[in-house]
PDB file of C-alpha atoms and ligand atoms in Angstrom:
ATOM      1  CA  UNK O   1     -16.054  44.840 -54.972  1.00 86.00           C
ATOM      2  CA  UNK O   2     -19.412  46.433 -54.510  1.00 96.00           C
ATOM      3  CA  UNK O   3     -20.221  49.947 -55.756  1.00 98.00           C
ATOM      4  CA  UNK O   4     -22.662  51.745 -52.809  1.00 98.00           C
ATOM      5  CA  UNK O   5     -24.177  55.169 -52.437  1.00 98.00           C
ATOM      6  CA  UNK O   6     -24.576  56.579 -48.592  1.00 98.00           C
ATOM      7  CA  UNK O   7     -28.077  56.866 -48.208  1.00 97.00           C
ATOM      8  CA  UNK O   8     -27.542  60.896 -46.545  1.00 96.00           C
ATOM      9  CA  UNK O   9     -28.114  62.120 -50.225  1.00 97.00           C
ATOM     10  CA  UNK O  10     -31.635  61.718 -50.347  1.00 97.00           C
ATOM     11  CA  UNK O  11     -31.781  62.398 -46.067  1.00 96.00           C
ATOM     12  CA  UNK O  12     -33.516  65.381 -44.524  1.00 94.00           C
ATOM     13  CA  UNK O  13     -32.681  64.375 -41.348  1.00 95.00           C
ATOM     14  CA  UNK O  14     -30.162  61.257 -39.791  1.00 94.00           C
ATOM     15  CA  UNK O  15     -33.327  59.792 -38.098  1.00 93.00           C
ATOM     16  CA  UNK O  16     -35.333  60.029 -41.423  1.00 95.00           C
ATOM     17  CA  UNK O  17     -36.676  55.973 -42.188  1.00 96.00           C
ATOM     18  CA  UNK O  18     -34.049  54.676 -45.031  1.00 97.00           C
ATOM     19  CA  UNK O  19     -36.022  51.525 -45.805  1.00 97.00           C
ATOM     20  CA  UNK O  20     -37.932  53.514 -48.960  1.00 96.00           C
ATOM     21  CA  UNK O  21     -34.376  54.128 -50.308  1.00 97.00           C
ATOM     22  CA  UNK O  22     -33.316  50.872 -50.800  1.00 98.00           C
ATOM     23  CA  UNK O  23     -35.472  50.063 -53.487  1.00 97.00           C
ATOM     24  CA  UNK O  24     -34.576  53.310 -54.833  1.00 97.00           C
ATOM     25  CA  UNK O  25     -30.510  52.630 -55.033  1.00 98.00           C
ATOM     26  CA  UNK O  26     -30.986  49.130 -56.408  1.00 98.00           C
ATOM     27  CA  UNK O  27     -33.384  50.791 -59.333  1.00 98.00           C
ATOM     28  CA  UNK O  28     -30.776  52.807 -60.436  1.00 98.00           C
ATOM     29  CA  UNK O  29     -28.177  50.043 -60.290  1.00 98.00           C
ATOM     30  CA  UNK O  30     -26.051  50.056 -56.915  1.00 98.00           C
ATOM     31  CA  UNK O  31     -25.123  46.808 -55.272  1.00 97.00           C
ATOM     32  CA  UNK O  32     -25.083  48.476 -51.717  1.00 98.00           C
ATOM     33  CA  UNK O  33     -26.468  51.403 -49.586  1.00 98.00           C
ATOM     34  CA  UNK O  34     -24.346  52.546 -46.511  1.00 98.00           C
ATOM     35  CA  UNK O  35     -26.281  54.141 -43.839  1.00 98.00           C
ATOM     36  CA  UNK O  36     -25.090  56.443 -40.412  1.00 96.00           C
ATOM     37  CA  UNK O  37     -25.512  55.317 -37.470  1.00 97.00           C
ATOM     38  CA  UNK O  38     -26.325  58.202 -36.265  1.00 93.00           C
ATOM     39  CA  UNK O  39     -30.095  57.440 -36.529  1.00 90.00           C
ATOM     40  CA  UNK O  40     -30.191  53.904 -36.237  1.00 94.00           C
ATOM     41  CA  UNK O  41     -29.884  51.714 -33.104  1.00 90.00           C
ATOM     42  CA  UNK O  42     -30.084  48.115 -32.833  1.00 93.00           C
ATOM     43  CA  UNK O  43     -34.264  48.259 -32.221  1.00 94.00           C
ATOM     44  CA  UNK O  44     -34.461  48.678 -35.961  1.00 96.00           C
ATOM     45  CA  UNK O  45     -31.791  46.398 -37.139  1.00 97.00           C
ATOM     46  CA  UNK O  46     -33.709  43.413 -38.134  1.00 97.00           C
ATOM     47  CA  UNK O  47     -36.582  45.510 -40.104  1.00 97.00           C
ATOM     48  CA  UNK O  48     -33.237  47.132 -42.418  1.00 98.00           C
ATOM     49  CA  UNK O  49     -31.668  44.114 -42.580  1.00 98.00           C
ATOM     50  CA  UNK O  50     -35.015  42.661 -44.312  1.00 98.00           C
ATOM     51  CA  UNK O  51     -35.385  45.207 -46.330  1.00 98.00           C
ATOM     52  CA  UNK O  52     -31.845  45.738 -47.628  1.00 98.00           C
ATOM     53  CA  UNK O  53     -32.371  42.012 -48.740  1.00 98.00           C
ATOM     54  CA  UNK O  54     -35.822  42.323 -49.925  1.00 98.00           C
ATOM     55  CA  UNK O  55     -34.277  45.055 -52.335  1.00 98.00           C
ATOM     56  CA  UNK O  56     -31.301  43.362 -53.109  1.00 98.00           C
ATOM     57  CA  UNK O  57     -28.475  45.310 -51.712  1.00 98.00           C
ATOM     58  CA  UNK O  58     -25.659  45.124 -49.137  1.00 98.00           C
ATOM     59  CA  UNK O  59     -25.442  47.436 -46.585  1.00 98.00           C
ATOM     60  CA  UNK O  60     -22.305  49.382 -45.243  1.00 98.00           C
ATOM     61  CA  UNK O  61     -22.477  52.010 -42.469  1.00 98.00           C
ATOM     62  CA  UNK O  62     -20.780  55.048 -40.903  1.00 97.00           C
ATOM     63  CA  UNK O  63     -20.977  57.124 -37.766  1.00 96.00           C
ATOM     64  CA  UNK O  64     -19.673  60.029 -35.926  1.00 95.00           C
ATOM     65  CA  UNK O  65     -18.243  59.922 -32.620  1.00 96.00           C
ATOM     66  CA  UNK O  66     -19.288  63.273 -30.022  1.00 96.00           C
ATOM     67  CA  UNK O  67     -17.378  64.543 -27.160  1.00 97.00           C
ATOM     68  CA  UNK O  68     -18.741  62.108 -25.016  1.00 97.00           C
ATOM     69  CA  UNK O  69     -17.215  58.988 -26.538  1.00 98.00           C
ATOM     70  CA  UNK O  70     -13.645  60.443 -27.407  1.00 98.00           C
ATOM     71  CA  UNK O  71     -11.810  57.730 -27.875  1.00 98.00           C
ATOM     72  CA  UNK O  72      -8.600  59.921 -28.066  1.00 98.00           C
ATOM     73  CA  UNK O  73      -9.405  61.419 -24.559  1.00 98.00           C
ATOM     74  CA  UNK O  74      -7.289  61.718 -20.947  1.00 98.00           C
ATOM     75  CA  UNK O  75     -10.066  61.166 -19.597  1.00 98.00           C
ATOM     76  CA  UNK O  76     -10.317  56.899 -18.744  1.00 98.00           C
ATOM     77  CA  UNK O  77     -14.195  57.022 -18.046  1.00 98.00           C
ATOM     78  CA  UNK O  78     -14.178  58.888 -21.793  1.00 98.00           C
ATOM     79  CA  UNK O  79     -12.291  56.615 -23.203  1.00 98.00           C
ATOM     80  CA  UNK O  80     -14.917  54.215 -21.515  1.00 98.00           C
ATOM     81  CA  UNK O  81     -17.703  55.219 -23.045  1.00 98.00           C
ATOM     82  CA  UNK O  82     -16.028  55.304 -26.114  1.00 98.00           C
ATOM     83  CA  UNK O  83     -15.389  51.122 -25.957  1.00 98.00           C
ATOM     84  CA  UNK O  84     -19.063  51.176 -24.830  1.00 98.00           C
ATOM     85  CA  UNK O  85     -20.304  53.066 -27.622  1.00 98.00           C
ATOM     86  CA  UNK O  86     -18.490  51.347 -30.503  1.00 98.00           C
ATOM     87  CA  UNK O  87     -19.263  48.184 -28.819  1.00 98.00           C
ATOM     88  CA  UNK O  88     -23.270  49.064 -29.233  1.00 97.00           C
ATOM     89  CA  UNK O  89     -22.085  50.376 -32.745  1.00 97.00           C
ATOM     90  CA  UNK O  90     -20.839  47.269 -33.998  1.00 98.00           C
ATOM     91  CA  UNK O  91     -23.571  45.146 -32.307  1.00 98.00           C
ATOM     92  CA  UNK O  92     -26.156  47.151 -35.023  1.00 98.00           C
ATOM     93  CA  UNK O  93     -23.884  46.601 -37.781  1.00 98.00           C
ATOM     94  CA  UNK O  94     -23.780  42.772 -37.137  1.00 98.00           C
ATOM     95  CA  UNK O  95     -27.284  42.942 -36.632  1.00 98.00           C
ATOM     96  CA  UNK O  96     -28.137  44.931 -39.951  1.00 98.00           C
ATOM     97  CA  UNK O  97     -26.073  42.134 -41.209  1.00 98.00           C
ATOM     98  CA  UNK O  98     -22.846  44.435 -41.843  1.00 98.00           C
ATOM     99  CA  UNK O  99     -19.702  44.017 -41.835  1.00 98.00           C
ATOM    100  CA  UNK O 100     -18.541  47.540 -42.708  1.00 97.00           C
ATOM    101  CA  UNK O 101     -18.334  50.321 -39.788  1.00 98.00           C
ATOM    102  CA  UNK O 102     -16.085  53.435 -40.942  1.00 98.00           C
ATOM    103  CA  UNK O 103     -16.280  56.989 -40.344  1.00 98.00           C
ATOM    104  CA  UNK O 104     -15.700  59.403 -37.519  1.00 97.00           C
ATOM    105  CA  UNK O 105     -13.945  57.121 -34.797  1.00 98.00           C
ATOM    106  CA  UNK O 106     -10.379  58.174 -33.485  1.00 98.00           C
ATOM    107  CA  UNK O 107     -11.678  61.296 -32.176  1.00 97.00           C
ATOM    108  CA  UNK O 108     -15.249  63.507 -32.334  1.00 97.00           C
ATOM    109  CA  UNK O 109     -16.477  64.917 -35.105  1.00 94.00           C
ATOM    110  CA  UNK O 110     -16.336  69.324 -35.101  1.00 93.00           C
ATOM    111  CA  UNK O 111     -13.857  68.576 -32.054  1.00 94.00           C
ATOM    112  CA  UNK O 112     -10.449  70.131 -31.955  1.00 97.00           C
ATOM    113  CA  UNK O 113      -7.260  70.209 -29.204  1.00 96.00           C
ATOM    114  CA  UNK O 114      -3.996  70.695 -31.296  1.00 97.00           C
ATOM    115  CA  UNK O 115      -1.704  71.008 -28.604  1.00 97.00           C
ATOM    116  CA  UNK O 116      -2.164  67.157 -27.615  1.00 97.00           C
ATOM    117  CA  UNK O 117      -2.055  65.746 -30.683  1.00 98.00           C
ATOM    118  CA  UNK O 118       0.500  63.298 -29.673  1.00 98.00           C
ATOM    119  CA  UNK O 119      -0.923  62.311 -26.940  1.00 98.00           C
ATOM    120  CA  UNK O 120      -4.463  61.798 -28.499  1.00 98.00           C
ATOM    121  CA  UNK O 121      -3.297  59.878 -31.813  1.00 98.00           C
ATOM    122  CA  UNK O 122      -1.498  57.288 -29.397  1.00 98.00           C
ATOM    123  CA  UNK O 123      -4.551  57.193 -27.003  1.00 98.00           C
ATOM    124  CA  UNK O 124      -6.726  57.052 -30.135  1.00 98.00           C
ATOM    125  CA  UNK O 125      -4.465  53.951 -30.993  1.00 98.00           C
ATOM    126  CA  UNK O 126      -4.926  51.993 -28.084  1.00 98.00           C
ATOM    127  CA  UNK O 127      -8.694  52.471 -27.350  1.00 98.00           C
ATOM    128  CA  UNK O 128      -9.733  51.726 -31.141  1.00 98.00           C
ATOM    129  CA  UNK O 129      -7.672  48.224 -30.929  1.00 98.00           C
ATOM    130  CA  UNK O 130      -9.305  47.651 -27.464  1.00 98.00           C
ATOM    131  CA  UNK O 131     -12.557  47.473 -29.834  1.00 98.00           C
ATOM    132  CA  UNK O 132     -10.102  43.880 -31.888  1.00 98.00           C
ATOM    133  CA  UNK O 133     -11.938  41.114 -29.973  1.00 98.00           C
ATOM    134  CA  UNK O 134     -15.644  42.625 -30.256  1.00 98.00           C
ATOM    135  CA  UNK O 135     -14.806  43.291 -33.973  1.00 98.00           C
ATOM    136  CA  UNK O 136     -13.433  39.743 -34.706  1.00 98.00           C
ATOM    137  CA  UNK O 137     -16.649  38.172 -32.514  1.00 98.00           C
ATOM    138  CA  UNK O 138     -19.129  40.336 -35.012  1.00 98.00           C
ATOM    139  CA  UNK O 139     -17.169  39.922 -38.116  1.00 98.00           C
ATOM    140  CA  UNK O 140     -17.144  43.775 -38.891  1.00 98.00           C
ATOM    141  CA  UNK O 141     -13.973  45.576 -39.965  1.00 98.00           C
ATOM    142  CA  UNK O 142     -13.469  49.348 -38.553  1.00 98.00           C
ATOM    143  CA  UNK O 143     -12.557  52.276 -40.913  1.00 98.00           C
ATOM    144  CA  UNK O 144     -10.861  55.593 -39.144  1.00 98.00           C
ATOM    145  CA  UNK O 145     -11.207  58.364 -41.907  1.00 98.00           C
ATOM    146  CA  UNK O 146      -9.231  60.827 -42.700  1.00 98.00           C
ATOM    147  CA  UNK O 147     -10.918  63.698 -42.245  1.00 98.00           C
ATOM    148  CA  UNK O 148     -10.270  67.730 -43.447  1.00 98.00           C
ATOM    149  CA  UNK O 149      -9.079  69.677 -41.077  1.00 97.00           C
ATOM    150  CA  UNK O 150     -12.482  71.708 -40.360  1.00 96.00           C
ATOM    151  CA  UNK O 151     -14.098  68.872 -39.510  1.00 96.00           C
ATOM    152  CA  UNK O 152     -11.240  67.242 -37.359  1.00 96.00           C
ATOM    153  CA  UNK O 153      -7.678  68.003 -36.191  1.00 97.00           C
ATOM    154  CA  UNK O 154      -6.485  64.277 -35.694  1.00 98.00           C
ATOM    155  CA  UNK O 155      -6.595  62.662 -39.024  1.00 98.00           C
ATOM    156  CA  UNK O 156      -6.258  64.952 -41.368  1.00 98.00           C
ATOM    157  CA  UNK O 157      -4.365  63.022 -43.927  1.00 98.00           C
ATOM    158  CA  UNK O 158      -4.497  59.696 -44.807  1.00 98.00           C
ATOM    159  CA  UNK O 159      -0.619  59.286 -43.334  1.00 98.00           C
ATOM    160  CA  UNK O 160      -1.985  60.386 -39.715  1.00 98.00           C
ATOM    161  CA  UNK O 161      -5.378  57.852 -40.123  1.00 98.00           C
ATOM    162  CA  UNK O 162      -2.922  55.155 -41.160  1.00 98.00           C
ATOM    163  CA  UNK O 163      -0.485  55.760 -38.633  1.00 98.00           C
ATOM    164  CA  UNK O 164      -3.648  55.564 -35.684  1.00 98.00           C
ATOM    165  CA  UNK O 165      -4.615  52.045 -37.673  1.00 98.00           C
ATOM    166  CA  UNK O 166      -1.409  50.617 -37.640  1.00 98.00           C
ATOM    167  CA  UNK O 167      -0.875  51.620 -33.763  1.00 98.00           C
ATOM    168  CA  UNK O 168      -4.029  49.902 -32.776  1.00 98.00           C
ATOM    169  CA  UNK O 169      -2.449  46.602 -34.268  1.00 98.00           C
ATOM    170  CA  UNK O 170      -5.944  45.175 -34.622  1.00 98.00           C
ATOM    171  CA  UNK O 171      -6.440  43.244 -38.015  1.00 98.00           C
ATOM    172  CA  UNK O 172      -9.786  44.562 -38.031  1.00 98.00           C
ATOM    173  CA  UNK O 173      -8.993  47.789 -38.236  1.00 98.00           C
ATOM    174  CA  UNK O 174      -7.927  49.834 -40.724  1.00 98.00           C
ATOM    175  CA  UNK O 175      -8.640  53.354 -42.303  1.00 98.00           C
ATOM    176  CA  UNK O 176     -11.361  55.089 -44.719  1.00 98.00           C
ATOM    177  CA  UNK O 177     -10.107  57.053 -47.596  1.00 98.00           C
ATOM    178  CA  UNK O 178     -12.871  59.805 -49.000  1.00 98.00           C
ATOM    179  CA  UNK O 179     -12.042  62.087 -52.230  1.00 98.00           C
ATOM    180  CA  UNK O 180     -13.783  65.108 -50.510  1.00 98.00           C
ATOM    181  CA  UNK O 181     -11.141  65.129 -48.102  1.00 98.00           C
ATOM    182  CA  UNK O 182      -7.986  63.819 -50.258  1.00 98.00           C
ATOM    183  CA  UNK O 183      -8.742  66.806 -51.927  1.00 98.00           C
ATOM    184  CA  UNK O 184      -8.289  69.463 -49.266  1.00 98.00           C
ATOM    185  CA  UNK O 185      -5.888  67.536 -47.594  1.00 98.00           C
ATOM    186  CA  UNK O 186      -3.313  65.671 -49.723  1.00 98.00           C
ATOM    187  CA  UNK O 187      -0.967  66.604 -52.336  1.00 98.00           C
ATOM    188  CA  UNK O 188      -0.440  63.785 -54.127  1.00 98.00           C
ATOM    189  CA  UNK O 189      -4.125  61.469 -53.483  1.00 98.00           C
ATOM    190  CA  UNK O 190      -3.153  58.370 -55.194  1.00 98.00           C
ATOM    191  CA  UNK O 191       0.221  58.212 -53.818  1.00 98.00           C
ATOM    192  CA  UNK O 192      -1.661  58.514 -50.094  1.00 98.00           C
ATOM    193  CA  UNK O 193      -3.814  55.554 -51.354  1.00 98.00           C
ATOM    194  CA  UNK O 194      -0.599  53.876 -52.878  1.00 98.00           C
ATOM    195  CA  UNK O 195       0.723  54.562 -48.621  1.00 98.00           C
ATOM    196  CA  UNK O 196      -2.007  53.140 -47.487  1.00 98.00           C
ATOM    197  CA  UNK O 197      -1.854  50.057 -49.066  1.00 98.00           C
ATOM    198  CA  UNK O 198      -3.933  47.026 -47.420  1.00 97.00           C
ATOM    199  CA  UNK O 199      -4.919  49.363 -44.406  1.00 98.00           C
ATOM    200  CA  UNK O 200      -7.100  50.806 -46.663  1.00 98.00           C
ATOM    201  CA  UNK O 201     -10.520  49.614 -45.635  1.00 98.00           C
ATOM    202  CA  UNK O 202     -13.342  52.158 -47.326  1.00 98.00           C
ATOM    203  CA  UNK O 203     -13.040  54.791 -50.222  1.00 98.00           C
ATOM    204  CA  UNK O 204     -15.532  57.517 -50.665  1.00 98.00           C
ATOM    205  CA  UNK O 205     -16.413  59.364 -54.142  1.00 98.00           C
ATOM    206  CA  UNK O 206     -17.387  62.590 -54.553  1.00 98.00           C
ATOM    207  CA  UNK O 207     -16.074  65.320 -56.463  1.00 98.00           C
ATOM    208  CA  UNK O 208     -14.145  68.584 -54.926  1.00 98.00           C
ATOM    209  CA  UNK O 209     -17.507  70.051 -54.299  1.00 98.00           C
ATOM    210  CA  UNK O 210     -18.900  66.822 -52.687  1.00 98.00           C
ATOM    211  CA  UNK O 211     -20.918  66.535 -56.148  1.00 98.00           C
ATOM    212  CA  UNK O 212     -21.106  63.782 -58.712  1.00 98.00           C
ATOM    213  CA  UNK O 213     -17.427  62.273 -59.057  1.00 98.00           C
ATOM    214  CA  UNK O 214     -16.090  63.434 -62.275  1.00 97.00           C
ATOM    215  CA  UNK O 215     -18.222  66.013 -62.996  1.00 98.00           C
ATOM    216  CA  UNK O 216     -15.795  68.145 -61.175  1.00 98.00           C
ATOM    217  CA  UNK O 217     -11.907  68.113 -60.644  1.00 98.00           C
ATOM    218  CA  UNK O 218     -11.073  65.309 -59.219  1.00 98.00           C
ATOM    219  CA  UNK O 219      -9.018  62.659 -60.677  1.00 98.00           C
ATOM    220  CA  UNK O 220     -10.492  59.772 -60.262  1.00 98.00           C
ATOM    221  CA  UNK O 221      -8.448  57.886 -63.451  1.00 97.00           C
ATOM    222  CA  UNK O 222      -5.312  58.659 -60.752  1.00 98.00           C
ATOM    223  CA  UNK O 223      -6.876  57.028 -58.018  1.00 98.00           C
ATOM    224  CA  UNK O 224      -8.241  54.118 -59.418  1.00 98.00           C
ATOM    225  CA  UNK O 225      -4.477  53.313 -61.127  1.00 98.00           C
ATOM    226  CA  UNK O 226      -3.567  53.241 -57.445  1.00 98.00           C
ATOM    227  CA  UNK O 227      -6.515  51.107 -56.453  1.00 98.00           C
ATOM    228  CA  UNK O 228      -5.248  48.684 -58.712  1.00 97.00           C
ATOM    229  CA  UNK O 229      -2.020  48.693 -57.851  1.00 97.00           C
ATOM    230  CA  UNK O 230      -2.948  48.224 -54.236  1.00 98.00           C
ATOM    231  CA  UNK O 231      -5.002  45.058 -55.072  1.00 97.00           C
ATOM    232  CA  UNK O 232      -8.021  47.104 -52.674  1.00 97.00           C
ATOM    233  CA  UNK O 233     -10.667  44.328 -52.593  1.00 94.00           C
ATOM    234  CA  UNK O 234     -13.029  47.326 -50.722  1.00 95.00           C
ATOM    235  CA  UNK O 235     -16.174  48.815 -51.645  1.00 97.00           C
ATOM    236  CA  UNK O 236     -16.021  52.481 -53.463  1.00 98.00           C
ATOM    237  CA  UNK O 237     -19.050  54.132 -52.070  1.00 98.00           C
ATOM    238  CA  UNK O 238     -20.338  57.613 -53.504  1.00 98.00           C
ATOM    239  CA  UNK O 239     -20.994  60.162 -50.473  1.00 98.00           C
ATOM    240  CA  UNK O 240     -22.179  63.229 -51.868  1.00 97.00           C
ATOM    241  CA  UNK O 241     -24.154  65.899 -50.040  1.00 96.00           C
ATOM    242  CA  UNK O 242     -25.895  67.944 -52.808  1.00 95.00           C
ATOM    243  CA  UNK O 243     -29.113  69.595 -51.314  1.00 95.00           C
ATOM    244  CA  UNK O 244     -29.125  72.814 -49.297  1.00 95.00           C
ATOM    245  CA  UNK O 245     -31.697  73.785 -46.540  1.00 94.00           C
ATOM    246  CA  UNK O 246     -31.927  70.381 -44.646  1.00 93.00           C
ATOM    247  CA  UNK O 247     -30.846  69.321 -41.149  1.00 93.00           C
ATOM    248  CA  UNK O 248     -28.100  66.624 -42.641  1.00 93.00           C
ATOM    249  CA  UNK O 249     -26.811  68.907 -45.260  1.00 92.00           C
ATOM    250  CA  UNK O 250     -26.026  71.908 -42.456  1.00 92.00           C
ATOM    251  CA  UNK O 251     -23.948  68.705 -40.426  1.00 92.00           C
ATOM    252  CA  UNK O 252     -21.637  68.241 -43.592  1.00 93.00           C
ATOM    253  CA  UNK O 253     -21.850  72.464 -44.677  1.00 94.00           C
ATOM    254  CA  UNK O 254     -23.918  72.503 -47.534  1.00 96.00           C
ATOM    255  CA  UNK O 255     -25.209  75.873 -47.814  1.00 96.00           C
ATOM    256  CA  UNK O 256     -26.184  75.761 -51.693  1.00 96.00           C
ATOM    257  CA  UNK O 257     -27.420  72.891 -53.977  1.00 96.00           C
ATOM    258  CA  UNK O 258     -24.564  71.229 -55.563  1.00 97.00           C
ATOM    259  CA  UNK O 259     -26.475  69.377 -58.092  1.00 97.00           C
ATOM    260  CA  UNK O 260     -30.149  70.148 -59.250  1.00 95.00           C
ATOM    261  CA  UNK O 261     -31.425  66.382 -58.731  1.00 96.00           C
ATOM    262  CA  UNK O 262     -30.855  64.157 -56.074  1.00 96.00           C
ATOM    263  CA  UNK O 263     -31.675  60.921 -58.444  1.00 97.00           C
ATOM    264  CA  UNK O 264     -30.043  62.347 -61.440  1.00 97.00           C
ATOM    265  CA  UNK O 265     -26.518  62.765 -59.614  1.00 98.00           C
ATOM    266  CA  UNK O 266     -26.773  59.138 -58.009  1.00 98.00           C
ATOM    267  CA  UNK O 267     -27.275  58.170 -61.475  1.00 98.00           C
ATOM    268  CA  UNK O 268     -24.315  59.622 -62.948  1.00 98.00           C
ATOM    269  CA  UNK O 269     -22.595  58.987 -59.927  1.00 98.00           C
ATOM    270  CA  UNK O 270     -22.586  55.424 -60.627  1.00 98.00           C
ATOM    271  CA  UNK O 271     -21.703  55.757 -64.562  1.00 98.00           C
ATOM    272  CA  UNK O 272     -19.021  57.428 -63.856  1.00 98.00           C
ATOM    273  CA  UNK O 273     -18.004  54.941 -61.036  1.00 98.00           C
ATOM    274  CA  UNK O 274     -18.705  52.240 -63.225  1.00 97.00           C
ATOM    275  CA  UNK O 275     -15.884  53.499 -66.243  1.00 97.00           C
ATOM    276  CA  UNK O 276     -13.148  54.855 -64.008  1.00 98.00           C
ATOM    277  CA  UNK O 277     -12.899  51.804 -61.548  1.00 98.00           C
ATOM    278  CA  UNK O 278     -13.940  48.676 -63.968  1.00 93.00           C
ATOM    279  CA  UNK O 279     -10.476  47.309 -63.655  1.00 90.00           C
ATOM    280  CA  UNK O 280     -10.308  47.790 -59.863  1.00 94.00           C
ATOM    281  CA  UNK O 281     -10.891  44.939 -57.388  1.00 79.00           C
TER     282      UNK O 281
HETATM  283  C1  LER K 301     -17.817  63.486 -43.372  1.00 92.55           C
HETATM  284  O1  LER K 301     -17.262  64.567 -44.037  1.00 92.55           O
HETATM  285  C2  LER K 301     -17.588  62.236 -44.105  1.00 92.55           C
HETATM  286  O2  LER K 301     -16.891  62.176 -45.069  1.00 92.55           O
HETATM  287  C3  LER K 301     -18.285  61.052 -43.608  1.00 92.55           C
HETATM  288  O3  LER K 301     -17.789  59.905 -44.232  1.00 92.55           O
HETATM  289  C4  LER K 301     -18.242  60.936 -42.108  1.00 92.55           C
HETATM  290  O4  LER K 301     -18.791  59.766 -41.668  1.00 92.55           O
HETATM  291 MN1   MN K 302     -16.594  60.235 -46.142  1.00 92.55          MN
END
């Protein structure tokens, strides 16, 4: 089990260069950085890749699917593009030498049709396990997440990501799990984790205000029990968004600084990561 911190903390913008952050994650003790695709492509795979390993960590990485590429959509030239733009997806997280792609994937991100949900979860289903043999080829396992409801209207609760995962009947994919959202969304978070059981792929950490984990609410104690219990073998990966005022931080609503320093709350980020899930994985 690896303990990671998604590099959009420290990001003004999605196509701001990570490389300098690498070094900056290992010094304060995280085995991996996870990245979003949303300003990488493949052209700058190999220079990451390098310098991941040059720094000595592990990369993971997460996207966001637009209108575009619905995967959940009636529309088959859609649902096309979606395949397509996976496919490219999980070509750069072979090539960043990955095998972790989670995030934003049954349906787009800020996108919402309520009155199809059926119809989208079960189309959902069957494009994201058209995506099995390209996953298997590149060795990369694909996290939906479970998403609050402002951001989406498909997977709102772990149940509804697990019950898209388990449709696509694709061993390589499964569902992310974030504390952000749990908190919104579930009433009982360790018992949706206990649900989830091994299609749990990914688990996210931030506190209720997307802040350092346990410096708010949360109970992380509770979900790590569950972790256990679960055997999860994943990653636990802190995703906060702390800083106001920049391009990323409007994407994810953050209209006030959370935490004063960026550095400081990675830091206790990780000590609080590293007491609450010792016994886990
Ligand atoms: C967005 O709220 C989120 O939690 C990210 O993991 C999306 O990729
Ligand atoms: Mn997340």
């Amino acid at each position: 089990m690896k303990f990671g911190i998604h590099a959009g903390l420290w990001m003004d913008r999605w196509t701001q260069d990570p490389a300098p952050l690498f070094d900056r994650a290992a010094a304060l003790g995280f085995d991996a950085v996870e990245l979003s695709l949303l300003g990488i492509g493949p052209e700058q795979a190999a220079r990451l890749r390098q310098a991941a390993a040059d720094a000595g960590v592990a990369l993971s990485c997460s996207t966001g699917l637009g209108p575009e590429a619905d995967p959940a959509s009636a529309d088959p030239e859609v649902r096309h593009h979606a395949r397509e733009t996976l496919a490219r997806a999980i070509e750069t997280v072979a090539a960043l030498g990955s095998s972790r792609l989670a995030g934003v994937v049954a349906a787009p991100w800020g996108q919402f049709d309520p009155a199809h949900k059926a119809d989208r979860a079960k189309r959902s289903g069957e494009t994201l396990g058209q995506m099995q043999a390209h996953l298997a080829q590149h060795g990369v396992t694909l996290g939906i997440e479970a998403l609050n409801r402002f951001e989406s209207d498909l997977t709102s609760t772990a149940a509804e990501a697990c019950a898209i995962a388990r449709a696509a009947g694709a061993a390589n994919v499964g569902v992310l799990l974030d504390s952000f959202h749990m908190n919104i969304e579930e009433k009982d978070p360790p018992a949706a984790l206990r649900a989830a059981g091994d299609t749990l792929v990914h688990y996210h950490v931030s506190d209720n205000d997307r802040g350092v984990p346990g410096s708010g609410r949360y109970d992380f104690a509770a979900d790590a029990r569950a972790l256990k219990d679960i055997g999860y073998q994943g990653w636990i990966v802190a995703e906060m968004f702390v800083c106001a005022g920049r391009p990323t931080s409007a994407d994810l609503n953050i209209w006030r600084d959370i935490e004063p320093d960026a550095d400081q709350a990675a830091a206790q980020a990780l000590a609080h990561m590293k007491e609450v899930f010792a016994n886990v994985g």
